[in-house]
Amino acid sequence: MYRNTYDSDNTVFSPQGRLHQVEYALEAVKQGSAAVGLRSKTHAILLALKRSTGELASYQQKMYRIDDHVGIAIAGLTSDARVLSNFMRQQAMSSRMVFNRPIPVNRLVSSIADKAQVNTQEYGRRPYGVGFLVIGQDKTGPHLYEFAPSGNSYEYYAMSIGARSQSAKTYLEKHFESFADCTLEDLIRHGLHALRESLQQDKELTINNTSIGIAGPASVHEKDVPAGGSFRILEGEPVEVFLKSMVPKETAEAQAAEAPAAEAPPDGAAPAQAGDQDVSMAE
Amino acid sequence: MTSIGTGYDLSASTYSPDGRIFQVEYANKTVENSGTVIGLRVKDGIILAVEKLVHSKLLVPESNRRILTVDRHIGMATSGLLADGRHLANRARDEAYNYREMYRESPPLKEVVQRLGLYVQAYTLYSSVRPFGVSTIFGAVDKTGPALFIVEPSGISYGYHGAAIGKGRQIAKTELEKLKLAELSMREAVFEAARIIHLVHDDSKEKEFQLELSWIGEETKGLHLPVPKDLCEEADRKAREALETFE
Amino acid sequence: MDHFPTSWGRPRTEAYDAYNTFPLHQRPNPGHKDAFAEGVQRTQQPIVTGTSVLGILYKDGIMLVADTLASYGSLARFKSIQRLHPVGSSTVIGASGDMSDFQYLQTLLEELIIEEFAEADKHELGPAEIHEYLSRIMYGRRSKMNPLWNSLLVAGKKDGKRFLAYVDLLGTTYSASTIATGYGAYIALPLLRTAVEGKEDTLTEEEARKILEDAMRVLFYRDARSLDKYQIAIVNDEGVTISEPKKIETEWGFAEGIRGYGAQIQ
């Protein structure tokens, strides 16, 4: 109701106790094209849909390598993403230099979450306009984290961010229990299916607009992957074989129609409710 | 909605005609809309319990801990904006470390809480920053024994035997007042805390939740540790049973 | 927090000014002036010192030994000092050289361990990480011409792997199955090498103890700044244990027949 008076400054609470500038920053993340992340017992992967401004232009880079064992996919303002990913690289390098160990992924994500929180509390600053999906391997296994400009970060089994990501999330929620024991190829296939859900009508995943990031041992289709399975980004030709492994949409829909829908999450589920303050600013 | 300040509530550096600072009150609103957190100070230690609202079933259950450790013997749990809570935890760790460096001993909880109260209050003085949107429960066992405090967004801190913040604090407070906290042991307090959290959780309004418990005291040799998994599960089970017989 | 409007939008220097404590006119970079710049003296010499520390690998882990003396020049001043210090649950460090610098290092390491404990995730700092951290600190101080005057042994066992390494006031590091600092490097190391090299995976705890005790006895006979009281630290799969101080049995009877030593009877 009174949103307009309370939403121009970073430092103003609304009477309902909400920070509207931060919620608007979360909208900026939703403007970016979709990115999906999922993990199994052995691997964590990212899949992203790349946009291009036109036929003559190249496609926007959606993934960044942070360290041998950590990679991210972004959704939102690319320039903010570069600044934060640079910070992450510094933190990762610092851990290797001072302690001779690869940085534990949860600590890396907490460091950017804390950095982003500062920007939500001071006048003259604006919240970062980008969200990340961070994957990595450390001593405790593969991990997937979501980072949001509100300064909140959570660990997930599978997650998607960006435009029309709710449809991808629906797919992930349906299937996530089977991810743990998937092979890398199956995991990528699930990820591509989820990513496909976020496409607009008449669009499809091609080798030009899809990128896949993998942290973990090599798949049967990859060559020259170092033994430890460091984070790598697959784009262009190498993606073809995985795209071919997808189940065509018509068959998939027929299968879904046969199986009783276990739950039908409402579209655009969970709009910002006052009761959700402590777990997320807004969906 | 009588709390709409109409012009006196746009910054923390403005008083209203009746002497209130609305931005701080709105920050309290943020806390009131969040999941419940309680703390119990009992005979031989402290228990902290959090009603962790699960917003997606894709979340990994063991990660995303809400209760944080400050130094070895101090635990804290926040209700409100979680990112602000982490900011305060980092500041509390700095304060504890500075105390330790200066005096070469383990910081008493009272000292850390006072310093943190000053820090939180400083953010309520200026228009260029906003108040913290969290209330924090601190618990520790130091050389004075078990200690429990709440720091509110206004910077006020009080010591408690039983503390509750967040959505279900009224119900939780009523339940806590019924208990004889000074006579409970840590184990008994774990069961009581679980029962109270289950009681305040409104199944009809909210989604699922997870119960997170931690303790400090005799059972942990003075370290702040999560309650062991088997005890947690037992407490959870007993709490659900108690609810069934209640209804 | 920053309530001065003219500072808004400036780069933030989180590294050393996380809470914006420097006044407005000195930002963004106050030049980091040290108030004592004029009268500061660099470390010239160690004052209260400890002598050798010895370390070896054995079958189940590692073992370090050091005597319990802190000398004040030639005076045997503090005879019950613990020079072996546990760090976390899988590492122990032993220091020779200046004892006040060692105490400073102990506080730094304690801060590190508390920070790691507060993270409360399943990651722990093991001996390799502690060693890397210490070597960065030692080398950094040496580069400022203000060294922490110590020679340190860092040892431990993590995830089944044993670790034993050395770092000193110059930032020199090295790792081996037998290491010693101070006089131990000249007198004890040859004895340790003959006894241990090749047998790191078969030596039992008893055998390792005996080797170290014999080496400490030789050192007490020959090192003029040593004591016959020592402590042994063991790190194995169960964790870190530092023993109570033990006395070495020594034989000085041979001196009686020599003119100039012992009670002069003739």
Coordinates of N, CA and C in Angstrom, one line a residue, chain A residues 95 161 260:
Chain A
S95 N 43.3 -18.4 0.7 CA 43.2 -19.7 1.5 C 44.4 -20.6 1.1
I161 N 17.8 -20.3 -10.7 CA 17.5 -18.9 -10.6 C 17.4 -18.3 -11.9
P260 N 0.7 -40.0 -11.9 CA -0.1 -39.1 -11.2 C 0.7 -38.0 -10.7

